[in-house]
PDB file of C-alpha atoms in Angstrom:
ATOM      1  CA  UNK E  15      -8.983   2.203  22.399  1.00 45.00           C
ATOM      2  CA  UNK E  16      -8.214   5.153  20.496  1.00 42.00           C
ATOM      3  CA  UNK E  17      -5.028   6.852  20.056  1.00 41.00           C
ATOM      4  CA  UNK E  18      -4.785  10.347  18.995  1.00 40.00           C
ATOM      5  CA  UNK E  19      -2.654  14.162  19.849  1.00 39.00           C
ATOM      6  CA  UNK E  20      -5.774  16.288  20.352  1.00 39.00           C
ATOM      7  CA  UNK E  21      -3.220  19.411  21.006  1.00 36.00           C
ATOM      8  CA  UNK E  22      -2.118  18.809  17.647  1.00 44.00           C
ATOM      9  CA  UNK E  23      -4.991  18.674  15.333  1.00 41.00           C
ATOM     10  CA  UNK E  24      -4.876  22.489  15.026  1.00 38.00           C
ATOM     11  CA  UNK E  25      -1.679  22.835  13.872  1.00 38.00           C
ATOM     12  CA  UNK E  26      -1.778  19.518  11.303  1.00 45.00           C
ATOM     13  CA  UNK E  27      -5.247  21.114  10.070  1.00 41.00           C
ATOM     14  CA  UNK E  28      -3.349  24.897   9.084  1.00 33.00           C
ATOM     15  CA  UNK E  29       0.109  23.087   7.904  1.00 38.00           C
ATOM     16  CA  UNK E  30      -1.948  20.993   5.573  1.00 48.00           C
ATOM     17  CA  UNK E  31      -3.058  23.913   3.546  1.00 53.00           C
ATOM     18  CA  UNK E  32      -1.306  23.589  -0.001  1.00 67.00           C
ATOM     19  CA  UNK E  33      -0.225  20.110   0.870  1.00 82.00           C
ATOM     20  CA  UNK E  34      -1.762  16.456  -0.271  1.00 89.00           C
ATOM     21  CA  UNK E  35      -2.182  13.894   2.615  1.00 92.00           C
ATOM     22  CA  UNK E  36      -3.212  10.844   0.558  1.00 95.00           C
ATOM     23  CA  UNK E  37      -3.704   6.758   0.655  1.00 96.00           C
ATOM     24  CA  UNK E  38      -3.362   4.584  -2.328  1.00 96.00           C
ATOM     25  CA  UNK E  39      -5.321   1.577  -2.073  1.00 95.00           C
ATOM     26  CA  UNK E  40      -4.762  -1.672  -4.445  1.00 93.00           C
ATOM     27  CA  UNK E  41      -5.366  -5.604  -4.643  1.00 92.00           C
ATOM     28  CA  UNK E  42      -2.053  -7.594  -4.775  1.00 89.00           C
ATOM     29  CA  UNK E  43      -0.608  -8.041  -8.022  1.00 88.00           C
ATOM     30  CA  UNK E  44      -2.920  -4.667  -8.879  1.00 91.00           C
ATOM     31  CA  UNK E  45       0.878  -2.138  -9.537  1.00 90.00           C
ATOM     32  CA  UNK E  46       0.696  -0.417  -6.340  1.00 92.00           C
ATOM     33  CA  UNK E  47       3.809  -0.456  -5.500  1.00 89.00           C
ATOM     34  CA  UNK E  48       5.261   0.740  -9.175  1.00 91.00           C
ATOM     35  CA  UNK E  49       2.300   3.657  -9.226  1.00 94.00           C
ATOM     36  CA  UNK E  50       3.580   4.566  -5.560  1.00 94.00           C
ATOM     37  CA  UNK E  51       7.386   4.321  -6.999  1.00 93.00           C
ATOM     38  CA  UNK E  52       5.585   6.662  -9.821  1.00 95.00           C
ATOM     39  CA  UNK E  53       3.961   9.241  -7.254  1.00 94.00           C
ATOM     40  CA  UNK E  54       7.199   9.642  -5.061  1.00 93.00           C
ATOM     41  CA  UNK E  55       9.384  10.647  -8.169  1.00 93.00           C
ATOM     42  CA  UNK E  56       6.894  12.658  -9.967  1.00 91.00           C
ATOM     43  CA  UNK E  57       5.161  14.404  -7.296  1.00 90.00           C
ATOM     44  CA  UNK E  58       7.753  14.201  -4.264  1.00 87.00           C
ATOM     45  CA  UNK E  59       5.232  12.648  -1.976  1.00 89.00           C
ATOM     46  CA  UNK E  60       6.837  11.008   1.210  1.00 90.00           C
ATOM     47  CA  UNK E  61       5.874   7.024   0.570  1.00 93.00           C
ATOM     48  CA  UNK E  62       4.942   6.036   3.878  1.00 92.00           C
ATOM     49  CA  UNK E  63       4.439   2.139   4.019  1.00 91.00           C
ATOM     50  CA  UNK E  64       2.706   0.238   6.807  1.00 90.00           C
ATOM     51  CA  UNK E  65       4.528  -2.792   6.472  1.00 88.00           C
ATOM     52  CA  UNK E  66       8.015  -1.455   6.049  1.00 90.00           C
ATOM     53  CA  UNK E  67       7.355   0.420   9.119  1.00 91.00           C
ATOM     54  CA  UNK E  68       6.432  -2.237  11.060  1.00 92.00           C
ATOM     55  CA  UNK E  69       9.371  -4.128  10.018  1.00 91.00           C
ATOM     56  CA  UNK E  70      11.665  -1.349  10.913  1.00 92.00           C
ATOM     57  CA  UNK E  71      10.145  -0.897  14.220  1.00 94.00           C
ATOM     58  CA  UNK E  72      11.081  -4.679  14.862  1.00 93.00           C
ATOM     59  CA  UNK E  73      14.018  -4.553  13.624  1.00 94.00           C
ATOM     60  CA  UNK E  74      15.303  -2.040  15.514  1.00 94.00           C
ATOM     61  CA  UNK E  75      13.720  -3.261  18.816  1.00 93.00           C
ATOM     62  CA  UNK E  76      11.842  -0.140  19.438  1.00 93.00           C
ATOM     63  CA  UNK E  77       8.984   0.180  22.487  1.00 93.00           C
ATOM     64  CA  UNK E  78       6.430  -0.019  19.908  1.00 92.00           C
ATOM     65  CA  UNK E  79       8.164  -2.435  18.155  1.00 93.00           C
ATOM     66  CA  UNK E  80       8.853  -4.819  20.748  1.00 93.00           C
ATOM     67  CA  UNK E  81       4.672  -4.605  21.691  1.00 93.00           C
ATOM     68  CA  UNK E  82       4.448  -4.959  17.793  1.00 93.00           C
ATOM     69  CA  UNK E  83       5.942  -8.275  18.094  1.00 92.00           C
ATOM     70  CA  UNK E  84       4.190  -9.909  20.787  1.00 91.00           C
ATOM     71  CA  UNK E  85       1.611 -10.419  18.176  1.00 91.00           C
ATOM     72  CA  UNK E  86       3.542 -10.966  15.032  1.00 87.00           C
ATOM     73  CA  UNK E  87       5.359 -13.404  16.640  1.00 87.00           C
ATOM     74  CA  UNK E  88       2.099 -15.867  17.142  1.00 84.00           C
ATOM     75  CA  UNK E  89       0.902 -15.070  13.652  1.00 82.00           C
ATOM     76  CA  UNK E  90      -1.470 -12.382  14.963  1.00 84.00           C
ATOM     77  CA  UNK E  91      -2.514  -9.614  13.621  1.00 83.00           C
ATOM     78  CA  UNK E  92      -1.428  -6.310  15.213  1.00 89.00           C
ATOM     79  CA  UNK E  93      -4.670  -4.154  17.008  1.00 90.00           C
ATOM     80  CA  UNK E  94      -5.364  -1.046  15.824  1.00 88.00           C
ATOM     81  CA  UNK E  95      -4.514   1.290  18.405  1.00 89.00           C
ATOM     82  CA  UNK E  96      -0.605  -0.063  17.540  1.00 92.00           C
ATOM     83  CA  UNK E  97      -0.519   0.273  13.996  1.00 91.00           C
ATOM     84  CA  UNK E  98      -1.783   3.486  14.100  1.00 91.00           C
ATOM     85  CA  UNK E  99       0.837   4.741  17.042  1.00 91.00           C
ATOM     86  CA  UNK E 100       3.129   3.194  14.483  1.00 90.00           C
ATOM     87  CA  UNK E 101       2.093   5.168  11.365  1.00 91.00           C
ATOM     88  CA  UNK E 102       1.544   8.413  13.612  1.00 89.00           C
ATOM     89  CA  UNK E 103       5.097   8.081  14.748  1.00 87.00           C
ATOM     90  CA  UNK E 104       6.655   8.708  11.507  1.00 85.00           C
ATOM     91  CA  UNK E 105       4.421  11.805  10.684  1.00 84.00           C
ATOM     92  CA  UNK E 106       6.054  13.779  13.598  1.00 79.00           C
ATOM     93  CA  UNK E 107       8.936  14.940  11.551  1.00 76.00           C
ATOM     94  CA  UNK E 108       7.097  15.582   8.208  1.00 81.00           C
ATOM     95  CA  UNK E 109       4.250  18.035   8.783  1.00 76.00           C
ATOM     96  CA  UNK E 110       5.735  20.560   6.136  1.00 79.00           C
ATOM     97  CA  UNK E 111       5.415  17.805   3.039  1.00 84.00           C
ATOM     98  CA  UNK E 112       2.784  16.066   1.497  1.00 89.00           C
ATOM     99  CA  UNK E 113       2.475  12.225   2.184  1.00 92.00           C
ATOM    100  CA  UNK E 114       1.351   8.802   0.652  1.00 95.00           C
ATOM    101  CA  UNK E 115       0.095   6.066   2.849  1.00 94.00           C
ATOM    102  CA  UNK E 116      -0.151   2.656   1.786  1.00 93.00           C
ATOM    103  CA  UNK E 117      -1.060  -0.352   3.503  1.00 90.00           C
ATOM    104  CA  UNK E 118      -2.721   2.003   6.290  1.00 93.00           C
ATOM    105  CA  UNK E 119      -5.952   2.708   7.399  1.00 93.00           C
ATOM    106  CA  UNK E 120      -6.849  -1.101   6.918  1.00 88.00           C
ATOM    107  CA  UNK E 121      -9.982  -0.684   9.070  1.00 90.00           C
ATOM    108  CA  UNK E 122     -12.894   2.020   9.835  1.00 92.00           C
ATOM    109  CA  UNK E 123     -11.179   2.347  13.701  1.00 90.00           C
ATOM    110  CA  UNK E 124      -7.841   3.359  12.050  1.00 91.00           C
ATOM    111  CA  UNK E 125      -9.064   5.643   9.702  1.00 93.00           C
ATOM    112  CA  UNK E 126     -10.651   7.185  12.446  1.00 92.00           C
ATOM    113  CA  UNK E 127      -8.037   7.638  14.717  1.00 90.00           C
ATOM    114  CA  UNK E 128      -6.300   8.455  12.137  1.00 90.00           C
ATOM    115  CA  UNK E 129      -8.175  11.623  10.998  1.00 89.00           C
ATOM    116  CA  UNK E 130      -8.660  12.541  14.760  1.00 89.00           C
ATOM    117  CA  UNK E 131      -4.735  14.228  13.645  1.00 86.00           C
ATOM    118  CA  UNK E 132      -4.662  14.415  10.001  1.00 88.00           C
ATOM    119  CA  UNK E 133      -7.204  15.493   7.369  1.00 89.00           C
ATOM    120  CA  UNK E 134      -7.170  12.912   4.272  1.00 93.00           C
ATOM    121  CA  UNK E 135      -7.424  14.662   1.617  1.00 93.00           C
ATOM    122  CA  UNK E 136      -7.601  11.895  -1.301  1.00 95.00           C
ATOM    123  CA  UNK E 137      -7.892   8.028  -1.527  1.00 97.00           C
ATOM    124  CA  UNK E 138      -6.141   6.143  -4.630  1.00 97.00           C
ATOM    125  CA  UNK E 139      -8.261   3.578  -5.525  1.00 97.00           C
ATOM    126  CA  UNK E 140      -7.022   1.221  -7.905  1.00 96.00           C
ATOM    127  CA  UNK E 141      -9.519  -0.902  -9.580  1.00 95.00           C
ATOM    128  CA  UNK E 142      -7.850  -3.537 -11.521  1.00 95.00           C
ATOM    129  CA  UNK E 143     -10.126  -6.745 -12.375  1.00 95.00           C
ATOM    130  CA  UNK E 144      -9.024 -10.018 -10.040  1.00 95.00           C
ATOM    131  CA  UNK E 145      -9.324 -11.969 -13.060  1.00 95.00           C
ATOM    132  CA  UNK E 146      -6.659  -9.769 -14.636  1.00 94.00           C
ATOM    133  CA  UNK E 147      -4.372 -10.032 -11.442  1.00 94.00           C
ATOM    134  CA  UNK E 148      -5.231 -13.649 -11.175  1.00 94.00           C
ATOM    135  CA  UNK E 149      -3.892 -14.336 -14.926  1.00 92.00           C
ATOM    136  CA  UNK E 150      -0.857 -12.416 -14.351  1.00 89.00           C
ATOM    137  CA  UNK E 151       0.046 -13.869 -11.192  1.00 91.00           C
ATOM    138  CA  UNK E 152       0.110 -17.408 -12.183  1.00 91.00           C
ATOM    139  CA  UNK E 153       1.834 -17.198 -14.809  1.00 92.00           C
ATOM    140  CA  UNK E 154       5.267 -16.734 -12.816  1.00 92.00           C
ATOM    141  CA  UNK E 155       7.341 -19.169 -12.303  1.00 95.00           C
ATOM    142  CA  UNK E 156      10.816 -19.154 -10.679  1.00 95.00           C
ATOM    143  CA  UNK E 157      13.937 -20.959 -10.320  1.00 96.00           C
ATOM    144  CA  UNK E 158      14.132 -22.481  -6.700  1.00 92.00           C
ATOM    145  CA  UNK E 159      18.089 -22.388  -6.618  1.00 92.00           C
ATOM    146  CA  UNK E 160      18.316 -18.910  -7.764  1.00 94.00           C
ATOM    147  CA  UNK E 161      15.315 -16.970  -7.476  1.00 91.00           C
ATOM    148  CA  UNK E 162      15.344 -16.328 -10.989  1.00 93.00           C
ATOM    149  CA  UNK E 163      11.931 -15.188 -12.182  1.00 93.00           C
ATOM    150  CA  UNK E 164       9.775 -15.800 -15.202  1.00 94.00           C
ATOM    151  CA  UNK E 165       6.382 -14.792 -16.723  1.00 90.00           C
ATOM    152  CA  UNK E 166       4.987 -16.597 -19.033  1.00 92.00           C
ATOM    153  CA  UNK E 167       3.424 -13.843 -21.197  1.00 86.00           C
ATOM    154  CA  UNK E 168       6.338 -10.898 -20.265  1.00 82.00           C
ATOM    155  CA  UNK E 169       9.702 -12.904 -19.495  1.00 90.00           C
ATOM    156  CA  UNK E 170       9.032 -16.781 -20.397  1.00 95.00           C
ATOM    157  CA  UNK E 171      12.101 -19.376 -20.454  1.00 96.00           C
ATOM    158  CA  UNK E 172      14.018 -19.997 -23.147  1.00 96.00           C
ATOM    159  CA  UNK E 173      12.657 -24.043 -23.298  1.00 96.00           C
ATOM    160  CA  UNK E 174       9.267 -24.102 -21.689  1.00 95.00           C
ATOM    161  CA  UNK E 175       9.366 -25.279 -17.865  1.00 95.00           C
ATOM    162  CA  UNK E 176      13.183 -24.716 -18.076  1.00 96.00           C
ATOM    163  CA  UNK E 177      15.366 -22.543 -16.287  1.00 97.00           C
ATOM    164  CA  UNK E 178      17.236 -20.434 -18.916  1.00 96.00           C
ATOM    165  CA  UNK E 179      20.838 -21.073 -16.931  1.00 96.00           C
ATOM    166  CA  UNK E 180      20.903 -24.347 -15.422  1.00 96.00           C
ATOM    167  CA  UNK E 181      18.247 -26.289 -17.285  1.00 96.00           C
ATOM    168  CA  UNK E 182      16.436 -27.063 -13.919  1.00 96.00           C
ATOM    169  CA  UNK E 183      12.845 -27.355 -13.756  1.00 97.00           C
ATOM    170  CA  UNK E 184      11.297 -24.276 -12.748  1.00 97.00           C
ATOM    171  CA  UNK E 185       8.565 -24.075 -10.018  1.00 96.00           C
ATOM    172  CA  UNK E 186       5.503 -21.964  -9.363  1.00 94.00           C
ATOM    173  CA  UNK E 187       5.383 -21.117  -5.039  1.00 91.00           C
ATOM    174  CA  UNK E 188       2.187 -21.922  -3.113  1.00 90.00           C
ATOM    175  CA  UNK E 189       1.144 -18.098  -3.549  1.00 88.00           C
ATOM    176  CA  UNK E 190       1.116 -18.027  -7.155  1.00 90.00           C
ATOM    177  CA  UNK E 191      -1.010 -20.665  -7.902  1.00 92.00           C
ATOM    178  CA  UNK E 192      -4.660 -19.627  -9.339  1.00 93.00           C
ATOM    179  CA  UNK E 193      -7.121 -20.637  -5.868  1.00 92.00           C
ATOM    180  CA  UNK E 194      -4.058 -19.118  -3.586  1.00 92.00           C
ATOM    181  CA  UNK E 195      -4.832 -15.927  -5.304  1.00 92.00           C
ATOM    182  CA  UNK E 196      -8.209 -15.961  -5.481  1.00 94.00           C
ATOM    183  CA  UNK E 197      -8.576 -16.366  -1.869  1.00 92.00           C
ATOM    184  CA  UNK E 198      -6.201 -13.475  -1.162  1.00 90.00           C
ATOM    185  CA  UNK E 199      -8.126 -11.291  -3.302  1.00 93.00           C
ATOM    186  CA  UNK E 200     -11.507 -12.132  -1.586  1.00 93.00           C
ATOM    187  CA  UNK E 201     -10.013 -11.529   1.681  1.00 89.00           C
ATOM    188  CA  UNK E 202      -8.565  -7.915   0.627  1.00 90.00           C
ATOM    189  CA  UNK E 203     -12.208  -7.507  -1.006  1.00 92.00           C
ATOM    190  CA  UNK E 204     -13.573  -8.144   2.152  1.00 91.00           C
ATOM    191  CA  UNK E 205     -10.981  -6.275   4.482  1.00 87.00           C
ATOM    192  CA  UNK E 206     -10.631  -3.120   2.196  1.00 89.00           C
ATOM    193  CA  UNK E 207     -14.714  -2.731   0.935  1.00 92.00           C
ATOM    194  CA  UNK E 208     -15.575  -1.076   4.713  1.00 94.00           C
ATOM    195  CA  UNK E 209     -12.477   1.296   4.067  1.00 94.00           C
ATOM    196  CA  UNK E 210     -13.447   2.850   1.144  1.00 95.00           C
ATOM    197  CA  UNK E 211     -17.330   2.592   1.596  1.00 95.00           C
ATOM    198  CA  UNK E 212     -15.951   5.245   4.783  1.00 96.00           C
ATOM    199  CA  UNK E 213     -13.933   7.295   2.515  1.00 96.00           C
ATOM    200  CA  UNK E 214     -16.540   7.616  -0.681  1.00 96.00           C
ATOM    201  CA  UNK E 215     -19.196   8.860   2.278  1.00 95.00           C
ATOM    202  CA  UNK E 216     -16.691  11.522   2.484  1.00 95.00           C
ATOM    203  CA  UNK E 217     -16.303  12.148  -1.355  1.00 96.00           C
ATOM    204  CA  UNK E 218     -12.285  11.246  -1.141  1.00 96.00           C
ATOM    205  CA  UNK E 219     -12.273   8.419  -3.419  1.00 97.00           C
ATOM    206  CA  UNK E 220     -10.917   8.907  -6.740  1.00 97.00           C
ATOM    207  CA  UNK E 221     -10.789   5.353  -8.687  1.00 97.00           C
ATOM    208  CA  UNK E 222      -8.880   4.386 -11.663  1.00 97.00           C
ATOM    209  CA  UNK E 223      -9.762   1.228 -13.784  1.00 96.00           C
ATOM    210  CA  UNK E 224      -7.814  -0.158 -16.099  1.00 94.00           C
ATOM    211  CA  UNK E 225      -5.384  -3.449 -17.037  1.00 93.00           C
ATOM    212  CA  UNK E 226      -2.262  -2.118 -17.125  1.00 91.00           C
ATOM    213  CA  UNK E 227       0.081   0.126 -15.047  1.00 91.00           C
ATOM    214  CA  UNK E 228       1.112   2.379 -18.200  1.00 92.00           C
ATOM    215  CA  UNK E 229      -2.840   2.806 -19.203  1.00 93.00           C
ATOM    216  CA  UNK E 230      -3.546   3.584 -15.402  1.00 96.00           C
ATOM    217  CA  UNK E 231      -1.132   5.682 -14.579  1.00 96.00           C
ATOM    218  CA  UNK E 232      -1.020   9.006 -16.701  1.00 96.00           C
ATOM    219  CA  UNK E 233      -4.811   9.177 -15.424  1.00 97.00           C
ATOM    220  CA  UNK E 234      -3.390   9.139 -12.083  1.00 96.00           C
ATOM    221  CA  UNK E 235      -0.602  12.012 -12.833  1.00 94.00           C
ATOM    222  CA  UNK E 236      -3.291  13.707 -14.471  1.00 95.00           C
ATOM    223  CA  UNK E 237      -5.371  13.457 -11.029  1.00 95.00           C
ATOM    224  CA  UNK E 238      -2.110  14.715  -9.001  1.00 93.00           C
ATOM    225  CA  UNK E 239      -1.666  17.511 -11.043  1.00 90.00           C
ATOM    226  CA  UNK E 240      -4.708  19.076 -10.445  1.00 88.00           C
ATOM    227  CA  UNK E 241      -3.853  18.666  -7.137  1.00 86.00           C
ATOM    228  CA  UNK E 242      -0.625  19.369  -5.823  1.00 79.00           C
ATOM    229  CA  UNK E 243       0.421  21.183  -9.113  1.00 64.00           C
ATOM    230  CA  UNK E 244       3.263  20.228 -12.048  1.00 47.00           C
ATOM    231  CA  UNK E 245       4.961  17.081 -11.590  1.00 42.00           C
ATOM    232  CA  UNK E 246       9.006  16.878 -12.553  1.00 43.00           C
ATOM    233  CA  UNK E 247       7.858  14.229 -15.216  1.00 41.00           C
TER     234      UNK E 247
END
């Protein structure tokens, strides 16, 4: 099932001109969410999340939210033809600014619905090695009671184990630990390698290696400036 506003293509095609409609794309622990924090200051891109959405939409007991749930609810994923109703749903009111998705298209049918209205104009693709993201992941460590959170390269506890305020031994949750995050990054290798073998067919790709968030990101500026012009950075 595909869901799409045929009257509207037109009119999303012309009131794109001079504007950027873009996705970012990024492996968990990879600094998406601090280069999309980066974009939306620098740039004034509208950060449009899928999952925030979602949660919204259930929150508030929308129509779409309450069909939203029916499969959240028993653990299952959400079909296609929802999300994207979703993430079309919050584009109604924004066709005059330039937008960041993230989290959405996650599959070749959403893409495609999704440019049955919109014209992507650039993907984000940020390459960051697993083993890099692996390494940084598990080495956080948190304070059960509190929430307090450690790294043991950027923030580690005072006494080694220890939780800097109550002396209680620290933890590491199910998610941080090494295989847990190897598995999550094969499965977002496996989910998001159809995605952007559909966008680099189209030449809308642009990737940026690196380590770091501070290496990556002035090549990413650098990449928004050319297109959507000077930045307030």
């Amino acid at each position: 099932q595909h869901y799409f506003i045929q009257s509207n293509l037109r009119v999303n095609e012309m009131s794109s001109q001079g504007l950027l409609r873009a996705i970012i794309i990024g492996p968990p622990g990879s600094g998406k969410g601090t280069i999309s924090d980066r974009i939306v200051k620098a740039f004034k891109l509208h950060h449009i999340s899928s999952g925030d959405i979602l949660r919204q939409h259930i929150r508030n007991k929308t129509e779409l939210g309450l069909e939203a749930r029916k499969f959240t609810s028993d653990g299952l994923l959400v079909p296609d033809h929802l999300v994207t109703k979703l993430m079309l749903s919050e584009l109604h009111g924004i066709q005059d600014r330039s937008w960041l998705f993230d989290g959405f298209p996650r599959t070749v049918a959403q893409a495609r619905d999704l440019e049955q209205n919109y014209k992507i104009d650039s993907v984000l693709n940020l390459d960051v090695p697993f083993s890099t993201i692996v390494d940084r992941i598990s080495k956080r460590w948190i304070h059960g009671g509190s929430g307090r959170t450690y790294n043991l390269d950027f923030n580690p506890p005072s006494v080694a184990g220890k939780d800097d305020v109550t002396g209680e031994d620290l933890i590491q949750r199910e998610d941080d630990k090494p295989e847990s995050v190897k598995k999550r990054l094969e499965l977002y290798a496996e989910v998001t390698a159809p995605i952007l073998d559909y966008y680099s067919g189209q030449g809308k790709v642009k990737s940026f290696t690196g380590t770091e968030t501070n290496v990556i990101w002035p090549h990413i500026q650098d990449f928004l400036h050319e297109k959507i012009g000077k930045s307030d950075l």
